[in-house]
Coordinates of C-alpha atoms and ligand atoms in Angstrom, one line a residue:
X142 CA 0.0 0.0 0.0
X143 CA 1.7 3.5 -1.1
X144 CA -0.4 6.5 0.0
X145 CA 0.9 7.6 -3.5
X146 CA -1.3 5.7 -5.7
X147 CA -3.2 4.3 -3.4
X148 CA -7.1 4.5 -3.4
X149 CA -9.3 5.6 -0.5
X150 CA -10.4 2.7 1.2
X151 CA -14.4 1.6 0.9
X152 CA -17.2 2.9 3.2
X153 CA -17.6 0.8 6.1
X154 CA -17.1 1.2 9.9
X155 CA -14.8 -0.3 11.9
X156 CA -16.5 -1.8 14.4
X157 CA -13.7 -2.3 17.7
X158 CA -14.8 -4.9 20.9
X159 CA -12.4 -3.9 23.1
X160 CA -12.2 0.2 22.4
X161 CA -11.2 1.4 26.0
X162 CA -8.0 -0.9 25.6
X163 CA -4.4 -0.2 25.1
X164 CA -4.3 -1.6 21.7
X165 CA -6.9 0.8 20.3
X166 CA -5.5 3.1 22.3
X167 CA -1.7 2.7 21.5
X168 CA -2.2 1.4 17.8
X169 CA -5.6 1.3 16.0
X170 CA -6.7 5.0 16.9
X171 CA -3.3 6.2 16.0
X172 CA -3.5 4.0 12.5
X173 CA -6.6 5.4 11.6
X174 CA -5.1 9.0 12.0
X175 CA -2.2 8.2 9.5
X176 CA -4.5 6.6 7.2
X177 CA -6.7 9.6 7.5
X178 CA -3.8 11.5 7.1
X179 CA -3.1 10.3 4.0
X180 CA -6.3 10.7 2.4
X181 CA -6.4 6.7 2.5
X182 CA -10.3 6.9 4.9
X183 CA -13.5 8.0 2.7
X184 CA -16.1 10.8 4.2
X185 CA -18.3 7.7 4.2
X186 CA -16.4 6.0 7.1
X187 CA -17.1 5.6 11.0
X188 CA -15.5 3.7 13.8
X189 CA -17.8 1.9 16.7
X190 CA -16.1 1.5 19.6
X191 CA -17.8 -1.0 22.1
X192 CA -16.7 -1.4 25.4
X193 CA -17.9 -1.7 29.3
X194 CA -17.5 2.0 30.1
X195 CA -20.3 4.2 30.8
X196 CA -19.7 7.4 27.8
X197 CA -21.0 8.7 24.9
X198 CA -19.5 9.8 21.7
X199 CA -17.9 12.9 23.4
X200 CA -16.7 11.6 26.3
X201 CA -14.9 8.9 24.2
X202 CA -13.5 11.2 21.3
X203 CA -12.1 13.2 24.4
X204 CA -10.8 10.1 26.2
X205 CA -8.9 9.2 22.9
X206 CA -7.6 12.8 22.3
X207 CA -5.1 13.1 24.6
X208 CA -3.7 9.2 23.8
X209 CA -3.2 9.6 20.1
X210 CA -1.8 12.8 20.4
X211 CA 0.9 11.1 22.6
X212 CA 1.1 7.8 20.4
X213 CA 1.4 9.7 16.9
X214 CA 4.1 11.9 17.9
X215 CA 5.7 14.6 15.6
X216 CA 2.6 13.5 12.8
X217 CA 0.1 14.9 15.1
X218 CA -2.2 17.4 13.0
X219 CA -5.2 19.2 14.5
X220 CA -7.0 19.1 11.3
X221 CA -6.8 15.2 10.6
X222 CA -7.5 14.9 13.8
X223 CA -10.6 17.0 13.8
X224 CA -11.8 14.9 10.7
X225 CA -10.9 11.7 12.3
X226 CA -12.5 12.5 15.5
X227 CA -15.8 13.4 13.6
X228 CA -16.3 9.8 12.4
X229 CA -15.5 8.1 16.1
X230 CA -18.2 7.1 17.7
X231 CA -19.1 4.9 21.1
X232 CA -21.7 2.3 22.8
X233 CA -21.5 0.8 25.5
X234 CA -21.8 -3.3 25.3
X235 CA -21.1 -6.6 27.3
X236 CA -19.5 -8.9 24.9
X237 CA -21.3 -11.4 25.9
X238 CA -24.7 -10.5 25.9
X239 CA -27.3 -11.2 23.1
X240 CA -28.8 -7.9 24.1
X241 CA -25.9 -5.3 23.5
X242 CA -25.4 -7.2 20.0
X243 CA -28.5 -6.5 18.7
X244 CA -28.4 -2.9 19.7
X245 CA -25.4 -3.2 17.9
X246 CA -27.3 -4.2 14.9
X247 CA -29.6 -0.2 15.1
X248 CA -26.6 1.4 15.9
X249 CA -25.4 0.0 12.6
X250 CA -28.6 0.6 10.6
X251 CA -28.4 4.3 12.1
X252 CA -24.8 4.8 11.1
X253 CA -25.4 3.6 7.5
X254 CA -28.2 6.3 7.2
X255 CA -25.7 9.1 8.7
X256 CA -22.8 8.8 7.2
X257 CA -23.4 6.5 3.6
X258 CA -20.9 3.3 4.9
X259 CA -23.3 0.6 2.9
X260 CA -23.3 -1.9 5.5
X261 CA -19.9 -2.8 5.1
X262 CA -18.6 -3.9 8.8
X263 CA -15.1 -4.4 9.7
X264 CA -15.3 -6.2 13.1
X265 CA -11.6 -5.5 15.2
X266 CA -11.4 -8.2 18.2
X267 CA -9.2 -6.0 20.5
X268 CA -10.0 -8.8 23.3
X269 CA -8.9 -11.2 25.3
X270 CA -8.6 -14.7 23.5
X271 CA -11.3 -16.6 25.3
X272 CA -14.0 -14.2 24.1
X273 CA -12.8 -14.4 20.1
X274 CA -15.6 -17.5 19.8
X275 CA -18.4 -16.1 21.8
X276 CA -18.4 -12.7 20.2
X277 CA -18.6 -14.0 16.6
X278 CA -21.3 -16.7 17.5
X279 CA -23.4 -13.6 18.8
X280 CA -22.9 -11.7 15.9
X281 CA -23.9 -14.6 13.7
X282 CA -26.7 -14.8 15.7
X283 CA -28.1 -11.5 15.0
X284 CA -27.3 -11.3 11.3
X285 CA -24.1 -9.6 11.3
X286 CA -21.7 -11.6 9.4
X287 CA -24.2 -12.6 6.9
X288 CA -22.9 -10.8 3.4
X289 CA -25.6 -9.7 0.9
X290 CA -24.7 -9.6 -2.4
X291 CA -23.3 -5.9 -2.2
X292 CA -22.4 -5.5 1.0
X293 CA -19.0 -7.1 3.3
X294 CA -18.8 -8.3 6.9
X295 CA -14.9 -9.0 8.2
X296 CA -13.6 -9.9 11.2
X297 CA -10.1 -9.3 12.5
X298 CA -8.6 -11.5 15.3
X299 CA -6.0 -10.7 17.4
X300 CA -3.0 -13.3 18.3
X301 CA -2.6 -15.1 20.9
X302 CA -4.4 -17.3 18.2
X303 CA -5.0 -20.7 20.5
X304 CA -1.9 -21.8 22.8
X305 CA -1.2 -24.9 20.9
X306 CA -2.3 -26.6 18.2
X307 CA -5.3 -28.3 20.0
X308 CA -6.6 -24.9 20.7
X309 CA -6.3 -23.2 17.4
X310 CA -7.9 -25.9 16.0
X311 CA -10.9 -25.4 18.3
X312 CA -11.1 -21.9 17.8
X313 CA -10.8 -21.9 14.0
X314 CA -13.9 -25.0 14.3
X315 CA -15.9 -22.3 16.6
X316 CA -14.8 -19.0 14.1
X317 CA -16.1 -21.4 11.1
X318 CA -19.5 -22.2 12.2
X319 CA -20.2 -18.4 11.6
X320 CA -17.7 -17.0 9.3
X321 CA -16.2 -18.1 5.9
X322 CA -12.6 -18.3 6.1
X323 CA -12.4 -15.5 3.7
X324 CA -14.2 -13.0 6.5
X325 CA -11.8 -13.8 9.1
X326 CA -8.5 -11.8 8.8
X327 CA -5.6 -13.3 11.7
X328 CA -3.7 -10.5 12.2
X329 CA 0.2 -10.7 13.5
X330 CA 1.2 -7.4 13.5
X331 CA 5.2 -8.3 12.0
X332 CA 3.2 -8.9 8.8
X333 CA 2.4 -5.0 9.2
X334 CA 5.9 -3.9 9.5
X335 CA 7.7 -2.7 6.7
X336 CA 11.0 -4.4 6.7
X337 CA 9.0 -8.1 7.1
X338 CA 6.9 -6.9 3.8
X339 CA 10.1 -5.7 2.1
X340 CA 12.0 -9.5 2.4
X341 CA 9.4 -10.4 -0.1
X342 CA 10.2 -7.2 -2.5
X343 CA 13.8 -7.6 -1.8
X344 CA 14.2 -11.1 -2.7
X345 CA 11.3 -11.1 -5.9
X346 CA 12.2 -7.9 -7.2
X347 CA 16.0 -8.1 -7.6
X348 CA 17.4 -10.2 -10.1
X349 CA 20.5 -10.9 -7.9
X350 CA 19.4 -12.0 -5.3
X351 CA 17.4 -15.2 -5.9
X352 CA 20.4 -17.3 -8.0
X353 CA 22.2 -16.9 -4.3
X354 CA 19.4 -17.4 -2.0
X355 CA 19.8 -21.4 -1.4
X356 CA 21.7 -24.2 0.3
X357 CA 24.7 -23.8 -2.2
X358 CA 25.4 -20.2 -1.5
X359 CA 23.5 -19.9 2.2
X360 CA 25.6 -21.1 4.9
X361 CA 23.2 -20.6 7.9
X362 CA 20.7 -18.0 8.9
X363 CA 19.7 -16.4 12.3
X364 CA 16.8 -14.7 13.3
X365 CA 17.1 -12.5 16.3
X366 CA 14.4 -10.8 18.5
X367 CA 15.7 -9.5 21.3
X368 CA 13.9 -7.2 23.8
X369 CA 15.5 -5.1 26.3
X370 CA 11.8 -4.7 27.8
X371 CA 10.9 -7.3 30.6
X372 CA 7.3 -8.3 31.2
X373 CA 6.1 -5.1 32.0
X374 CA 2.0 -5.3 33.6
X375 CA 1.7 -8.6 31.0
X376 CA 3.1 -11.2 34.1
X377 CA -0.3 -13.0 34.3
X378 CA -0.2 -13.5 30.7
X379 CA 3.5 -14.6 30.4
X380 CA 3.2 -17.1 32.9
X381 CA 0.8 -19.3 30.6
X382 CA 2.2 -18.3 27.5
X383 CA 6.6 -17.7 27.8
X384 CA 8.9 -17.0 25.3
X385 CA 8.1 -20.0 22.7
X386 CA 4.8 -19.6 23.0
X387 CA 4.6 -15.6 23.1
X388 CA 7.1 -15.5 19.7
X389 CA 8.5 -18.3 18.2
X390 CA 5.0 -20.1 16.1
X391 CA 3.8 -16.2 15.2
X392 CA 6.5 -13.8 14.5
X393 CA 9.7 -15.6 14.1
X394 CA 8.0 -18.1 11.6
X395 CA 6.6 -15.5 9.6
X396 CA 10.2 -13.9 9.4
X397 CA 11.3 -17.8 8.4
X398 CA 8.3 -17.9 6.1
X399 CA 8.8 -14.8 4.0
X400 CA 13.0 -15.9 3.9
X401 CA 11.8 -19.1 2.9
X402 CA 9.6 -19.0 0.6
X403 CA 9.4 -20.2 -3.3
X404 CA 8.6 -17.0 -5.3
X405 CA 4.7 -17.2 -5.8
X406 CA 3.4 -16.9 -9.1
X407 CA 1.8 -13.5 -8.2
X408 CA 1.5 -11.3 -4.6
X409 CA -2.2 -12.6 -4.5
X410 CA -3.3 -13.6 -1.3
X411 CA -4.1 -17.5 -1.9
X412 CA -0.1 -18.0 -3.9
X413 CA 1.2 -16.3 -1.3
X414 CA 0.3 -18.3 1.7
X415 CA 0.4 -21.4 -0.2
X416 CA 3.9 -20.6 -0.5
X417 CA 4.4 -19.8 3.3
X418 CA 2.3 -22.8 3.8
X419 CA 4.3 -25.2 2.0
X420 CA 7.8 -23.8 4.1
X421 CA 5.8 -24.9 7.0
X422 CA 5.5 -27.9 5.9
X423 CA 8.8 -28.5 5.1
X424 CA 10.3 -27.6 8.7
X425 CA 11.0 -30.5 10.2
X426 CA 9.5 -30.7 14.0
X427 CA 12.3 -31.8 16.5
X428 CA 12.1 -35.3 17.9
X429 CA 11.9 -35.2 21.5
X430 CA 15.6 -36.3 21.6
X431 CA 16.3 -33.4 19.3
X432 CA 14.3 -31.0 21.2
X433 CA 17.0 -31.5 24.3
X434 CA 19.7 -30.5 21.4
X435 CA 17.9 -28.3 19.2
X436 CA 16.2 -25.9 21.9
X437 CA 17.5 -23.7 24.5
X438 CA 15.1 -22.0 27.2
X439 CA 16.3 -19.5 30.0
X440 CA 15.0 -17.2 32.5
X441 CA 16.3 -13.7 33.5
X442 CA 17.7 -13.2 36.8
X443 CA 18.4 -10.0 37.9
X444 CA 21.3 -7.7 36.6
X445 CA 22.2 -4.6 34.8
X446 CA 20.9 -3.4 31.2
X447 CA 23.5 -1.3 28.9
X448 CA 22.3 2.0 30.2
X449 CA 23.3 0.7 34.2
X450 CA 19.8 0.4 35.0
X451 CA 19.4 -2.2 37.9
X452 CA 16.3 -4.7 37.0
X453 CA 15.0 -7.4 38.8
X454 CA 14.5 -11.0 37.9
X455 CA 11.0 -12.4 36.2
X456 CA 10.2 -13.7 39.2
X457 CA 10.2 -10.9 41.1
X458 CA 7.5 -9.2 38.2
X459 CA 4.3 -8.4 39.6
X460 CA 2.0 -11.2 38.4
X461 CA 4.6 -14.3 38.2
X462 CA 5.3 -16.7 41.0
X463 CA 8.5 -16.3 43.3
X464 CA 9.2 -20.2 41.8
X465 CA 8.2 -19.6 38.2
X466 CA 9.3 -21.9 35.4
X467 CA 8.4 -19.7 32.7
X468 CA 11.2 -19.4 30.1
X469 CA 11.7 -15.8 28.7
X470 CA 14.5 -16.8 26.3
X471 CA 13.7 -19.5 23.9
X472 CA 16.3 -20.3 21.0
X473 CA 15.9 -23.0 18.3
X474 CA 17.4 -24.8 15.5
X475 CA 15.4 -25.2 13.1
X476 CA 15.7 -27.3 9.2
X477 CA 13.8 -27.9 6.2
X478 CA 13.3 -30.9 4.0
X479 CA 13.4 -29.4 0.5
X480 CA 15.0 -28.8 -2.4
X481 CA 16.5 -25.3 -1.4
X482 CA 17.0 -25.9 2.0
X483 CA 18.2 -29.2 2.8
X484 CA 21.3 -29.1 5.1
X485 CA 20.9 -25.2 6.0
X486 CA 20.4 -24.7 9.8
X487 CA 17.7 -21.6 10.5
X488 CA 18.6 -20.7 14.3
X489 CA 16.1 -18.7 15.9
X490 CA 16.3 -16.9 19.3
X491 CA 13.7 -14.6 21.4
X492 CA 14.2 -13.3 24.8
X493 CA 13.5 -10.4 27.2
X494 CA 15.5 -8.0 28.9
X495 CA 18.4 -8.9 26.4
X496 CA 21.1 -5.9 26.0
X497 CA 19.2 -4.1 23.2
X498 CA 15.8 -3.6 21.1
X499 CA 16.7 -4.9 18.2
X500 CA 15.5 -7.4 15.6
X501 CA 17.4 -9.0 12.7
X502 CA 17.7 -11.6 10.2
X503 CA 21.3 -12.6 9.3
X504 CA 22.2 -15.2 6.6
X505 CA 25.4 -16.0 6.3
X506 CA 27.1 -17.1 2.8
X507 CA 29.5 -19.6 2.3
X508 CA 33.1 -19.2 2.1
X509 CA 35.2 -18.7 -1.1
X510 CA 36.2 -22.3 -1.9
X511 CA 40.0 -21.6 -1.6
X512 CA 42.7 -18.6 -1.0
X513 CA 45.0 -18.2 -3.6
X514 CA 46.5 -14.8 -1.2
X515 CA 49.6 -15.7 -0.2
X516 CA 50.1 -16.3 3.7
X517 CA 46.2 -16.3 4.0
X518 CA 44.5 -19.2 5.3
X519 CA 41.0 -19.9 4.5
X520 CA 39.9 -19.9 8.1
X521 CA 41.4 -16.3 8.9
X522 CA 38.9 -15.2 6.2
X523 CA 35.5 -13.8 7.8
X524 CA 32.3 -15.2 5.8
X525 CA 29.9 -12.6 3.8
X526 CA 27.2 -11.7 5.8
X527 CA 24.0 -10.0 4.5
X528 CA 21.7 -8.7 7.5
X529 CA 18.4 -7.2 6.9
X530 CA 17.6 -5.0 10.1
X531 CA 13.9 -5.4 11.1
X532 CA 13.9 -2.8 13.4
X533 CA 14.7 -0.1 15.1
X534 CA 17.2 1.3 12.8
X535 CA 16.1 -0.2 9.7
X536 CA 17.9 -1.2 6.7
X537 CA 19.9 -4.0 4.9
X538 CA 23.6 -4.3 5.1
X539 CA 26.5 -6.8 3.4
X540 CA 29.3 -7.5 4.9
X541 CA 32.3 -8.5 3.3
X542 CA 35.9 -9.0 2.4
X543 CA 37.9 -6.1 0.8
X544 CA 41.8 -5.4 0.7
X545 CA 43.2 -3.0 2.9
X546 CA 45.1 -0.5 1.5
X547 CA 48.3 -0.9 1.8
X548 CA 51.6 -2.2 0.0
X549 CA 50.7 -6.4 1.8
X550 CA 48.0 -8.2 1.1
X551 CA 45.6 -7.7 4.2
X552 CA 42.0 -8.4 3.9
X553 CA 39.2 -7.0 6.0
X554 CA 35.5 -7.2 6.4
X555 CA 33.9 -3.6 5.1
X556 CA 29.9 -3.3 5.1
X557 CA 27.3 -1.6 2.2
X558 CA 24.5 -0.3 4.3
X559 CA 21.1 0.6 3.0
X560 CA 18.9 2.8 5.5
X561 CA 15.9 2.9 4.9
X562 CA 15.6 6.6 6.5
X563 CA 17.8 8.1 4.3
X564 CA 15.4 7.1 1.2
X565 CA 12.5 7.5 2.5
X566 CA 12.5 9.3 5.7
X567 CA 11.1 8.6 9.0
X568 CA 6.7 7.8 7.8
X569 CA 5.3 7.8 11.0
X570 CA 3.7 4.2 11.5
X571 CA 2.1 1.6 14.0
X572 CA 2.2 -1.1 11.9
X573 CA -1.6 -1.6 11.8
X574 CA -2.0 0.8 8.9
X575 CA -1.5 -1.3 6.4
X576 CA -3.0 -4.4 7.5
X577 CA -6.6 -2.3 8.4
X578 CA -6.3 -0.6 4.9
X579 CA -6.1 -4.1 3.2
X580 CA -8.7 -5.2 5.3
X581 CA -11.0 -2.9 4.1
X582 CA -10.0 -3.4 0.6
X583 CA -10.7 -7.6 1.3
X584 CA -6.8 -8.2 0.6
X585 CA -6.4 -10.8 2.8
X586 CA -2.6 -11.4 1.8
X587 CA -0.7 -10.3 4.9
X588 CA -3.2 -12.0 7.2
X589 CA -2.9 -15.6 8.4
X590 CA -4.9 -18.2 7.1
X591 CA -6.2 -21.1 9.5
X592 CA -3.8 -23.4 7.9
X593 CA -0.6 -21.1 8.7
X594 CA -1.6 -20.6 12.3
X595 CA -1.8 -24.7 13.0
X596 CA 1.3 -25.3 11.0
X597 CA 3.0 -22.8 13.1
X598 CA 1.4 -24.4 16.4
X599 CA 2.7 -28.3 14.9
X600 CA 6.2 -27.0 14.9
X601 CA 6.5 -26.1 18.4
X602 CA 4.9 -29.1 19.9
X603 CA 7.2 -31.3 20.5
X604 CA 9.3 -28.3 22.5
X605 CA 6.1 -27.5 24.6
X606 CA 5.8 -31.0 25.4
X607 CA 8.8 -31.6 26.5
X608 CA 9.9 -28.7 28.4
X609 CA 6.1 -29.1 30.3
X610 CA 7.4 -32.8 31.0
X611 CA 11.3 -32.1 32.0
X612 CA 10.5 -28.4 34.1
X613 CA 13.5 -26.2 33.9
X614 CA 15.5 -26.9 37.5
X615 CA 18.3 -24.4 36.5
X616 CA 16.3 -21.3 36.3
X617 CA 17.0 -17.9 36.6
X618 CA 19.5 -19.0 33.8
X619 CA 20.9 -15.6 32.4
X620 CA 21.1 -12.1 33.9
X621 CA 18.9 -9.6 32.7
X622 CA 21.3 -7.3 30.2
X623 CA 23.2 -10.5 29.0
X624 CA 22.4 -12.6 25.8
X625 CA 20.2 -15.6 27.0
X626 CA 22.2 -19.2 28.7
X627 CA 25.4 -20.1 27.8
X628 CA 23.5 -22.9 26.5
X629 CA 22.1 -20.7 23.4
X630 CA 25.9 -20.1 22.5
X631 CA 26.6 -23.8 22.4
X632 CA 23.7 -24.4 20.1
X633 CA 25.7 -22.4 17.7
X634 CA 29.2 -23.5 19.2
X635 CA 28.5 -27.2 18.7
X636 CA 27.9 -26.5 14.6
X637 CA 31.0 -24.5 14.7
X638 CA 29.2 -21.3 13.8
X639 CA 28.4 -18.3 16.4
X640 CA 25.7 -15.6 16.7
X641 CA 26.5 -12.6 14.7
X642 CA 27.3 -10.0 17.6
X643 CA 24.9 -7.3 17.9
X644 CA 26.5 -3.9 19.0
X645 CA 24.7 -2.9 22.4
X646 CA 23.2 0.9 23.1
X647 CA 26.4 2.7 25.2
X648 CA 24.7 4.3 28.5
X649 CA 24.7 8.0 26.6
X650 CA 22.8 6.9 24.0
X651 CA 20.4 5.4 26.3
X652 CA 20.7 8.2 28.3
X653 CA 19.2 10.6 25.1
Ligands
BG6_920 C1 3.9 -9.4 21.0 C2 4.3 -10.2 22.3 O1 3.1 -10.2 20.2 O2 5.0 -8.9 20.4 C3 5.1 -9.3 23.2 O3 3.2 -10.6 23.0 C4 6.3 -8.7 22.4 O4 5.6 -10.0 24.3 C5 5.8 -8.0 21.1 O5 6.9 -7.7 23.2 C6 7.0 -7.6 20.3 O6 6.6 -6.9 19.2 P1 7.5 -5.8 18.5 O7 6.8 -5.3 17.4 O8 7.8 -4.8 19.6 O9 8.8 -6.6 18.1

């Protein structure tokens, strides 16, 4: 989507469960101003926020004021935001009750007469999981995902999608028995960043790139998500769900998916997740002997970030037991059986309250076959290494070997650095905007389909199993400000290899 030539999207409303929350608060509110900003929202739009508190439109355009101000930064505009806040409205609703549906169903009607949105309803779940299923039952129930000929009805679900396969199976069962799979729009908001929808352009739209990308040039690859943040107010949530969970079948597989991927016959949204589909496929799950070689979990103790600031340990987080065996560090190696992959580790690794924010995807080449420098050997000779830097600081670099000037032969590694920044400047984002605009448009391309989500829950079973049947007895594991257990360096250590070091913020920059 490029504000440049793209369209406005199509009346509707956006109907939000959930509209007091953080999310709408932090994310969708502030998405809707850029879109509007960008001329991307017709007159003939309206948002519907449903929630438990006791306001009316006012009250609620006033309580959302002040947040998105705060949330959009050095975008804010009075103007957009006067337009924006003219289409918000409120009503307040238990999720759970027949009654506040079907006064869902005249506020609807009424809105359609005010403000010309057809009928077309974008549903956004901004709920807890267990109330995904009731919620769309009820508004089967009275008539509002039933499409007419000329009219849409689209539901977006927020992850945690199920917490293991079992689950997501039952909850995509319960979604089905209202909604067609093609109204229900699985939203993982990396699909929404930038740098996860450029891997695709990169790799598809460069001639260069793909004759390289494969198990005779690609030595290994790591994926990286690191989080200096801890658990934050989430410590009831973490407990049940931990690192793997949290990360690993959601966001790091859809990094692995895109990476993966064949190139699909077009950027519709069926080729494209067939694609993704098929790399799902063709992971191998870990035996559970493997999973005691292949997986790494760890637990923060206490200790000191980069900028000097003293933290505690997880288990001292409000909301998590004093004897918790939650992991908050999870690292895998992961393989493929195919044709491109065969032989090529993917090692993956998520934790929190790691030395720095910072997410990337490193793949490194192979190593020229032989020196022919004089008095160089072939192991003094660092491999080429491309990383594309998810975020912050976003970009794509390539790393690798030049001479030094100089009257000997000396090599050394020099980098090419792309930033995105310098091209296209700083576009003020959330992440959301792109995956709401397509949902309005009924591109369902960046969303996951019920397939993707169980595929992603098949590869982490065997881990969840066995970690839930061997507890972790060596936990806290790794100081908070440190890169995970020693035992996610051996992982890379026992295949000879090592993690690509990532540069840590100094305490002044932290400090700014
Ligand atoms: C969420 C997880 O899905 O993603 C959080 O529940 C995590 O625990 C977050 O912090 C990371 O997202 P991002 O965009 O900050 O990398």
């Amino acid at each position: 989507m490029s504000s440049e030539t793209a369209a406005p999207a199509p009346p509707c409303v956006m109907i939000i469960f959930g509209a007091g929350g953080d999310l709408t608060k932090r994310k969708l509110i502030p998405a809707l101003f850029h879109l509007c900003h960008g001329g991307l929202l017709p007159d003939t739009f309206a948002v519907l926020g449903l929630d438990r508190l006791d306001l009316d439109d006012g009250a609620y355009r006033d309580l959302l004021a002040a947040e998105v101000r705060q949330h959009v930064g050095s975008a804010w505009d009075a103007q957009t935001w006067d337009r924006l806040c003219g289409q918000l409205h409120y009503m307040k609703a238990d999720f759970t009750d027949v009654e506040s549906h079907m006064a869902l169903c005249e506020h609807l009607t009424r809105l359609d007469a005010d403000r010309g949105t057809e009928g077309n309803y974008l549903f956004y779940l901004a709920v807890p999981p267990s109330l995904f299923g009731g919620i769309t039952r009820l508004l089967g129930e009275v008539g509002l995902t039933a499409e007419a000929a000329d009219d849409w009805r689209r539901v977006i679900i927020e992850k945690p999608f199920g917490h293991d396969l079992e689950s997501a199976q039952d909850l995509n069962r319960m979604l089905h028995e209202t909604l067609d799979e093609e109204q229900i729009y699985r939203i993982d908001h990396y699909l929404g960043k930038e740098t996860v929808q450029n891997i695709m352009v990169f790799r598809f739209s460069n001639g260069f790139i793909e004759p390289l990308w494969n198990r005779q040039h690609i030595d290994h690859v790591q994926i990286t998500v690191a989080e200096s943040v801890g658990v934050e107010h989430r410590g009831a949530y973490y407990e049940e769900a931990g690192a793997l969970r949290d990360m690993i079948p959601n966001h790091l597989l859809v990094l692995l998916g895109f990476l993966a991927m064949e190139p699909p016959n077009s950027f519709d949204s069926c080729a494209v997740r067939d694609e993704i589909n098929k790399v799902l496929d063709a992971i191998q799950p870990l035996t559970p002997e493997q999973v005691l070689t292949h997986a790494v979990r760890g637990q923060y103790g206490e200790g000191s970030m980069p900028s000097r600031e003293q933290v505690q340990a997880y288990r001292s987080s409000p909301g998590v037991a004093p004897n918790s065996r939650t992991e908050t560090f999870a690292a895998l190696k992961l393989t493929m059986d195919n044709w491109r992959w065969a032989g090529v580790p993917f090692y993956l690794r998520t934790g929190k309250r790691l030395p720095a924010q910072y997410t990337e995807v490193a793949i490194q080449f192979k190593k020229a076959p032989t020196t022919m420098f004089k008095g160089m050997d072939l192991e003094d000779m660092n491999p080429d290494m491309m990383v594309l830097r998810i975020q912050p600081d976003e970009g794509i670099q390539l790393g690798f070997s030049a001479k030094v000037p100089g009257p000997t032969m000396r090599i050394g590694t020099v980098n090419m650095d792309f930033c995105y920044a310098d091209y296209f400047g700083n576009a003020p984002a959330t992440g959301y905007e792109t995956l709401i605009y397509d949902c309005m448009h009924g591109d369902a391309t960046l969303f996951k389909h019920a397939d993707t989500v169980e595929k992603g829950w098949e590869i982490v079973e065997s881990v969840m199993d066995v970690w839930q049947a061997l507890p972790a007895r060596n936990f806290p594991n790794y100081a908070a400000g440190t890169w995970g257990p020693e035992a996610a360096e051996d992982l890379l250590r026992n295949d000879g290899r090592r993690w690509r070091p990532i540069a840590t913020p100094s305490p002044t920059r932290c400090g700014q």
